Coordinates of C-alpha atoms and ligand atoms in Angstrom, one line a residue:
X1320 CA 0.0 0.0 0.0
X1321 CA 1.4 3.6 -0.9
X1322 CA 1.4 5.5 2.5
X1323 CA 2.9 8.7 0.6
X1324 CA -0.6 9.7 -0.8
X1325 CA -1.8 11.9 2.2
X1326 CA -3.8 14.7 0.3
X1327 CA -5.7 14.1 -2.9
X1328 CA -7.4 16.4 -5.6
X1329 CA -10.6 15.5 -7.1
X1330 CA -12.7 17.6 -9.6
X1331 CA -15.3 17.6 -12.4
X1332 CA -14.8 18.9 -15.8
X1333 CA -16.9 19.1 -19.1
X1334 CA -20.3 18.5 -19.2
X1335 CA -21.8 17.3 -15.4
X1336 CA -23.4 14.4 -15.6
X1337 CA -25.4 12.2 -12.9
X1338 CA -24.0 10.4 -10.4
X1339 CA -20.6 12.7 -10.3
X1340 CA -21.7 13.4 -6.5
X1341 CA -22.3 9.8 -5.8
X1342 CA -18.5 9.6 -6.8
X1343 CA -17.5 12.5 -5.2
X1344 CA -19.1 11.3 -2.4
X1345 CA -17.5 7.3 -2.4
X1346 CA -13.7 9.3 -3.1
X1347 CA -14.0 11.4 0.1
X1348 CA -15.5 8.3 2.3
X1349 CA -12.9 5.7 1.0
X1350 CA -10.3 8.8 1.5
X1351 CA -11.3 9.2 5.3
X1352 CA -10.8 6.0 5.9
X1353 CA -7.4 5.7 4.8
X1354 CA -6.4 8.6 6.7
X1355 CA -6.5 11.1 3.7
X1356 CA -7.5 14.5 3.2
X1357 CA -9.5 15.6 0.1
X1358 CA -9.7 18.9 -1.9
X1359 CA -12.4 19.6 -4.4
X1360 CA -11.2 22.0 -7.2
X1361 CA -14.3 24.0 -8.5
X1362 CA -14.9 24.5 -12.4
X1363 CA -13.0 21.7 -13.5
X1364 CA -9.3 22.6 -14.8
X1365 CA -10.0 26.4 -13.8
X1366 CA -10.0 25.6 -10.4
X1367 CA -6.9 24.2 -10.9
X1368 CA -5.5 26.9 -12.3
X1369 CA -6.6 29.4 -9.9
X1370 CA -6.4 27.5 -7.0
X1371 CA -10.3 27.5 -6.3
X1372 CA -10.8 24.4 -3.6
X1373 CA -12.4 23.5 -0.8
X1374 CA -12.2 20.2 1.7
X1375 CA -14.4 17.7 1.2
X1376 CA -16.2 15.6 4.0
X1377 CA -18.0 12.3 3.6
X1378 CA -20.6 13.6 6.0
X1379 CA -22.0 16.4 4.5
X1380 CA -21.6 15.0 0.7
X1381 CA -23.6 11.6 1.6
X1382 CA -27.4 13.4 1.1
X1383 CA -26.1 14.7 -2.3
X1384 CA -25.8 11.1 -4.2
X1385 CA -29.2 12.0 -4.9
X1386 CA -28.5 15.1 -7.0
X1387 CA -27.5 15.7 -10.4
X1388 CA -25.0 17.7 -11.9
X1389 CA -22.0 18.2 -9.5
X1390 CA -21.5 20.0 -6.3
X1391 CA -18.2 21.3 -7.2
X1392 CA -19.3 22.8 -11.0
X1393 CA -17.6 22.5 -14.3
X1394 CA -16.0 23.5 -17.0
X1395 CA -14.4 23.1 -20.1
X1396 CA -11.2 25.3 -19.6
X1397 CA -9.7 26.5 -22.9
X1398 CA -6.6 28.0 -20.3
X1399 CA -5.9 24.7 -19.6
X1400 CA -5.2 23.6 -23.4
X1401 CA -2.6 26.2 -23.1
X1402 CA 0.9 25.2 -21.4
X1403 CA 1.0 28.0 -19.0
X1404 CA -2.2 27.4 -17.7
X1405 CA -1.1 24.0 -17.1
X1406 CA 2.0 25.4 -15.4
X1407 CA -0.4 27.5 -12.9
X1408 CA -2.3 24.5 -12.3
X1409 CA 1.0 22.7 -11.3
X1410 CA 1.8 25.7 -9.0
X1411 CA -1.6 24.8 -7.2
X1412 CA -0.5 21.5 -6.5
X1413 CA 2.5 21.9 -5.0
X1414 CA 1.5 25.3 -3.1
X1415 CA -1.5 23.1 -1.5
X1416 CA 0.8 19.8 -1.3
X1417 CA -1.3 17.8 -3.3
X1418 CA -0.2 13.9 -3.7
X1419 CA -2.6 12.7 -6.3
X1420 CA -5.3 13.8 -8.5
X1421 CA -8.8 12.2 -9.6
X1422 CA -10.7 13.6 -12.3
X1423 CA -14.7 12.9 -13.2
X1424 CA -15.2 13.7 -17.0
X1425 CA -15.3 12.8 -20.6
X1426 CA -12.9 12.1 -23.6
X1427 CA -11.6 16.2 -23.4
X1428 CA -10.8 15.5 -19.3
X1429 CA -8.6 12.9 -20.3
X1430 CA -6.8 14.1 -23.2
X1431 CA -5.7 17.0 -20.7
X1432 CA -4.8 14.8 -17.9
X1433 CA -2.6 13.2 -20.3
X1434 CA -0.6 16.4 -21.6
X1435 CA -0.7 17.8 -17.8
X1436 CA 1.2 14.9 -17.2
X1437 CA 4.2 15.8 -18.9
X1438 CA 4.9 18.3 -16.5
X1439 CA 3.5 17.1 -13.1
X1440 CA 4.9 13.7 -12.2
X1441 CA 2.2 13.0 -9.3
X1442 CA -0.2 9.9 -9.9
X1443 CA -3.8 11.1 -11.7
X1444 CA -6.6 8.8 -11.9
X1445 CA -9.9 9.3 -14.1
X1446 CA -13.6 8.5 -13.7
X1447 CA -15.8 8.0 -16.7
X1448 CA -18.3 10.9 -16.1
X1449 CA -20.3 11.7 -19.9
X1450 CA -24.2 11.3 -20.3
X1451 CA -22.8 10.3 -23.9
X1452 CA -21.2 7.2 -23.4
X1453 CA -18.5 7.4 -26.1
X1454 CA -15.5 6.1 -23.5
X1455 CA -13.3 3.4 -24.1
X1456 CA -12.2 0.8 -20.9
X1457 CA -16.5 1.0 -19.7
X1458 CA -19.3 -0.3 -21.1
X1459 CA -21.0 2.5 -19.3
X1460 CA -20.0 6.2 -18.1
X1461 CA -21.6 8.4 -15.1
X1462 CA -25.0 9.8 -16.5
X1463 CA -25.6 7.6 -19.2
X1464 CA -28.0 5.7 -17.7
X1465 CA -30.2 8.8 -16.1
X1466 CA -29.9 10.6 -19.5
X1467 CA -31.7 7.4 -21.0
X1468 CA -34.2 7.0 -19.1
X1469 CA -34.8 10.9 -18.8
X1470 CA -35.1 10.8 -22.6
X1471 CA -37.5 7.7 -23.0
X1472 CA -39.8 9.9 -20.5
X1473 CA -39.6 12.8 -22.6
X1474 CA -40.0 10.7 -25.6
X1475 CA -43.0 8.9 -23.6
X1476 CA -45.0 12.0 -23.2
X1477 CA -43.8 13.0 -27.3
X1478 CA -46.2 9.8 -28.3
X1479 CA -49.1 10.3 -26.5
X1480 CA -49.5 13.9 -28.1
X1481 CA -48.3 12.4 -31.3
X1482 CA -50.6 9.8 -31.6
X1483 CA -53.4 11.8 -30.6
X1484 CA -52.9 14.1 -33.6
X1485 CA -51.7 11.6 -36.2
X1486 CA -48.0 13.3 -36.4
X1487 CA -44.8 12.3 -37.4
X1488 CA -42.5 13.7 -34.7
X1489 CA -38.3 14.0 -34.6
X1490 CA -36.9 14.3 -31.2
X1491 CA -33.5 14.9 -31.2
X1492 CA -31.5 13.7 -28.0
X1493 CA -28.2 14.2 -27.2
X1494 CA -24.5 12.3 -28.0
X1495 CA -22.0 14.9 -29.6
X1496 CA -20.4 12.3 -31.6
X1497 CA -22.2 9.1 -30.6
X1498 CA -25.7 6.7 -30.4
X1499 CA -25.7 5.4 -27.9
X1500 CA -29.0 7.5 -26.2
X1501 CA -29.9 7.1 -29.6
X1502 CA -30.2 3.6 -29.5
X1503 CA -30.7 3.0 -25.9
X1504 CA -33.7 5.6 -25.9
X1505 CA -35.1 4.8 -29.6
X1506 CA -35.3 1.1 -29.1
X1507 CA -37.0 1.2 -25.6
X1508 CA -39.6 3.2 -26.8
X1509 CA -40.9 1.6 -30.1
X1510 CA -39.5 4.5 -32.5
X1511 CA -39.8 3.7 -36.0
X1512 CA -36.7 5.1 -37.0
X1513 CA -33.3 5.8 -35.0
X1514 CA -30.4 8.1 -36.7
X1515 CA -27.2 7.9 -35.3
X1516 CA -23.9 9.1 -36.3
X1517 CA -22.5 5.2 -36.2
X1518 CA -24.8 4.1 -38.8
X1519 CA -24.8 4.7 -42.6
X1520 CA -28.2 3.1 -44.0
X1521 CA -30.8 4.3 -41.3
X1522 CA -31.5 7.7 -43.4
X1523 CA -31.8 5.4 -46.5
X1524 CA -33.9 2.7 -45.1
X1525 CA -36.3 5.9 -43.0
X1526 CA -37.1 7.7 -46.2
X1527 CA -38.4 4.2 -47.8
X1528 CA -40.8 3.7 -45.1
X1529 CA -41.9 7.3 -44.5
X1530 CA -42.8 7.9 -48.1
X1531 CA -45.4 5.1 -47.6
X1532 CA -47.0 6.5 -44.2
X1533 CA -50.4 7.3 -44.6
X1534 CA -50.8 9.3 -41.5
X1535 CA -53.3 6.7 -39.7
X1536 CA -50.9 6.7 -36.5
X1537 CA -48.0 8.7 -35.1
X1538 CA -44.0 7.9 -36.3
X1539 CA -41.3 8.9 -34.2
X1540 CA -37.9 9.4 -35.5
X1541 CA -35.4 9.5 -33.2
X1542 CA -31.9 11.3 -34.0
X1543 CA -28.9 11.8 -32.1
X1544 CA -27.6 15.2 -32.7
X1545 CA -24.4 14.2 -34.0
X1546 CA -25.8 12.5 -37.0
X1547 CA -24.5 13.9 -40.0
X1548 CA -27.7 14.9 -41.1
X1549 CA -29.8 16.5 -38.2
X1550 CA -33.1 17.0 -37.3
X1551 CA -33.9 19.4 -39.8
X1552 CA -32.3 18.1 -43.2
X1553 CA -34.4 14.9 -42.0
X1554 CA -37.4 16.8 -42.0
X1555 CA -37.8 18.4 -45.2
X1556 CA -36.2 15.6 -46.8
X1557 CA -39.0 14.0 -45.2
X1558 CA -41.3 16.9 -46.6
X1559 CA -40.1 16.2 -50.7
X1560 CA -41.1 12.4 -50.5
X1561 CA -44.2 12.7 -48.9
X1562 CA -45.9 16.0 -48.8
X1563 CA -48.6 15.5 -46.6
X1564 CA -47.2 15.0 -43.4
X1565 CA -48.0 16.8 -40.8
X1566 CA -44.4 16.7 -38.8
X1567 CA -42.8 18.6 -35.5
X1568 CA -39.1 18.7 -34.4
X1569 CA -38.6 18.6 -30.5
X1570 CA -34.9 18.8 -29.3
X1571 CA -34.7 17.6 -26.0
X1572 CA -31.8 19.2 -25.2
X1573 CA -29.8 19.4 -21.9
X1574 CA -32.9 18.2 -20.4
X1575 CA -31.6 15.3 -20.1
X1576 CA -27.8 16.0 -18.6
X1577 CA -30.4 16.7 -15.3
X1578 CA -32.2 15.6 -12.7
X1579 CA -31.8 12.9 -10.1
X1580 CA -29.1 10.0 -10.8
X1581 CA -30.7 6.7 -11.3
X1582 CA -29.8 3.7 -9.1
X1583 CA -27.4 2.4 -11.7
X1584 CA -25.7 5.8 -11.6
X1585 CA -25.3 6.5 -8.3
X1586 CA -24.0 2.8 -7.5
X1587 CA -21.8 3.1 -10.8
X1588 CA -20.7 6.7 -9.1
X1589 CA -19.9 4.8 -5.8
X1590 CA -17.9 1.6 -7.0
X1591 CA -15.6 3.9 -9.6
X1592 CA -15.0 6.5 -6.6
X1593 CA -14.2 3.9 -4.2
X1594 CA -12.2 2.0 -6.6
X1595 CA -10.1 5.5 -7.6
X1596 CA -8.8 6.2 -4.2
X1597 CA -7.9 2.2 -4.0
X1598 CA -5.7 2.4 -7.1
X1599 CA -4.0 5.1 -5.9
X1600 CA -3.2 3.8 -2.8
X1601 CA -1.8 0.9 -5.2
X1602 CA 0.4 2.8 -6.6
X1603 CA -1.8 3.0 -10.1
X1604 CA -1.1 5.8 -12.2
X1605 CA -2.6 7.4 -15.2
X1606 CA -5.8 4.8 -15.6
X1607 CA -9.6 5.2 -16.0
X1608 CA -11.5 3.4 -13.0
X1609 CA -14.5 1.5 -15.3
X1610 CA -16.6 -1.4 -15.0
X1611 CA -16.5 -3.7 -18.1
X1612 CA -19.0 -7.2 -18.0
X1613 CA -19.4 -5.7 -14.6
X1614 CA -15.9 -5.6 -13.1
X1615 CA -13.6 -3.2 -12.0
X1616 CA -11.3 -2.2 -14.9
X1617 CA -8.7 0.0 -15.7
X1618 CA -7.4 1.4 -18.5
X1619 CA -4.6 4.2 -19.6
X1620 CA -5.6 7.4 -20.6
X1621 CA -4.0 6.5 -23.8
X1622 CA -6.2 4.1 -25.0
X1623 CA -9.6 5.9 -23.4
X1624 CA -9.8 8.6 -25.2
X1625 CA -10.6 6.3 -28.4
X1626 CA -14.4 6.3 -28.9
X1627 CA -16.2 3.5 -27.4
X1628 CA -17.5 2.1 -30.5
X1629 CA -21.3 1.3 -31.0
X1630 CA -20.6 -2.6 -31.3
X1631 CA -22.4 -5.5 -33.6
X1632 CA -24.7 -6.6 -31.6
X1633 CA -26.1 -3.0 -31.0
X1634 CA -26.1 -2.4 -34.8
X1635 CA -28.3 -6.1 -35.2
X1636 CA -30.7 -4.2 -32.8
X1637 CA -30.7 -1.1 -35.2
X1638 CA -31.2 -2.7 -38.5
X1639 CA -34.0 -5.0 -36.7
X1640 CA -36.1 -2.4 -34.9
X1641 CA -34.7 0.8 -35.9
X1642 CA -35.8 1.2 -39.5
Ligands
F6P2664 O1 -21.6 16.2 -22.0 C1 -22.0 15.7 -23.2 C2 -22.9 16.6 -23.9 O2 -24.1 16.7 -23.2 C3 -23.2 16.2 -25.3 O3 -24.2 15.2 -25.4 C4 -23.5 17.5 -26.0 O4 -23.2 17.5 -27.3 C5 -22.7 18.5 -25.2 O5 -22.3 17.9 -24.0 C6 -23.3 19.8 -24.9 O6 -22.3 20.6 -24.4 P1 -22.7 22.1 -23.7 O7 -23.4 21.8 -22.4 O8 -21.3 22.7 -23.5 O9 -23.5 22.8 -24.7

């Protein structure tokens, strides 16, 4: 066991997603009872940089697992992209004699965890933290799992007004650059089309069935907004092949980076913060903390900031249910 880690650093950076408290709250806890002291750095890497922290105690974080977004806010710094706002953040560590660092964010978190670690030598450790899914080294990240099911809600409610009017209705959820709410959220709800960025045929294979809709029930369409395409190309190519639709674009929006973490969040938030402080205190440096077929796993920085890829079983799903 490393008995030289005696203060650690945690923060959140780019966008907040639930069940970053629940980790926040399992880093501090497992911290405590090793005898360590921990620092929350507020607004991501501009706390860092401007040495904006505060302690954190188990006690009072425990009530917050419930609540979404993160206690100690977020960013996403541009001064940190730069080398001398990485040299300020290094000035921060050593004036506040920090031993180790954990961070809770997405692909953009790691990359600069992996250049601030060509000038700062002490240990960092990362914690999948993205409604969106796209890491490497998890099958799932913090927030994914809320965002879903705040989505399929959403998309709930979309239907019933939907059907009642005969409509064809695109709702747009969010995934900069991936599916996966796509899928998870289009699937569970019955849509009759899903567009995701992953997939080449779905735009294809949509425009064949809408242009023989005969407006007797509702369609939904859901796209993930970083499909090439977007919601409104889709529409009004939807418009040229069949004219007499009567069609509505709802975006849900950060809607769904909100609200209160599901169970599968706040226990995901809980095992990764636990298991951060562990690997630390093993001597682990520069790895993601992330649960793959539901064990512990972790993985350099190198290889996480590769997109988690929508795999074949996933696209199966698509081409069965999802056009
Ligand atoms: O955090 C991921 C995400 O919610 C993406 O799904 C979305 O594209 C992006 O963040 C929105 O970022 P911002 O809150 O900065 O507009």
């Amino acid at each position: 066991m490393d008995n030289t880690i005696k203060h650690i650093g945690v923060f959140t950076s780019g966008g907040d997603s639930p069940g970053m408290n629940a980790a926040l709250y399992a880093i501090a806890k497992t911290a405590e009872a090793n005898g360590i002291k921990v620092s929350g750095f507020r607004k991501g890497y501009e706390g860092l940089i401007d040495g904006d922290l505060v302690q954190l105690r188990s006690y009072k974080l425990q009530k917050l697992t419930q609540k979404g977004g993160t206690i100690l806010k977020t960013a996403r710094s541009k001064r940190f992209m730069e080398l001398d706002g990485r040299k300020k953040a290094l000035q921060t560590l050593n004036a506040n004699k920090i031993d180790a660092l954990i961070a809770v964010g997405g692909d953009g978190t790691f990359k600069g965890l992996l250049a601030f670690s060509e000038i700062c030598d002490i240990p960092f450790i990362g914690i999948p933290g993205t409604i969106d899914n796209d890491i490497s080294g998890t099958d799932y990240t913090l927030g994914f799992d809320s965002a879903v099911n705040t989505a399929i809600e959403n998309i709930d409610k979309i239907r019933d007004t939907a059907e009642s009017h005969n409509r064809v209705f695109i709702v747009e959820v969010m995934g900069r650059d991936s599916g996966y709410i796509g899928i998870h959220s289009g699937l569970t709800v019955g849509a009759d089309a899903i567009l995701i960025p992953e997939s080449g045929k779905d735009f294809i294979n949509l425009l064949k069935k809408v242009k023989n809709y005969n407006s007797e029930d509702a369609f939904l369409i859901v796209v993930s907004e970083g499909d090439e395409i977007g919601a409104e190309l889709v529409s009004s190519k939807i418009k040229e092949v069949n004219p007499n639709v009567d069609l509505r674009i709802t975006k849900l929006g950060h809607i769904q980076r909100g609200g209160n973490p599901s169970a599968l969040d706040r226990m995901l938030g809980i095992r990764l913060g636990v298991e951060a402080v562990k690997s630390l205190l093993q001597s682990k440096k520069n790895v993601m903390v992330g649960i793959l077929n539901n064990q512990l796993h972790l993985t350099p920085f190198s290889e996480v900031v590769k997109q988690h890829q929508v795999n074949k079983e996933l696209h199966e799903l698509l081409e069965l249910f999802g056009t």
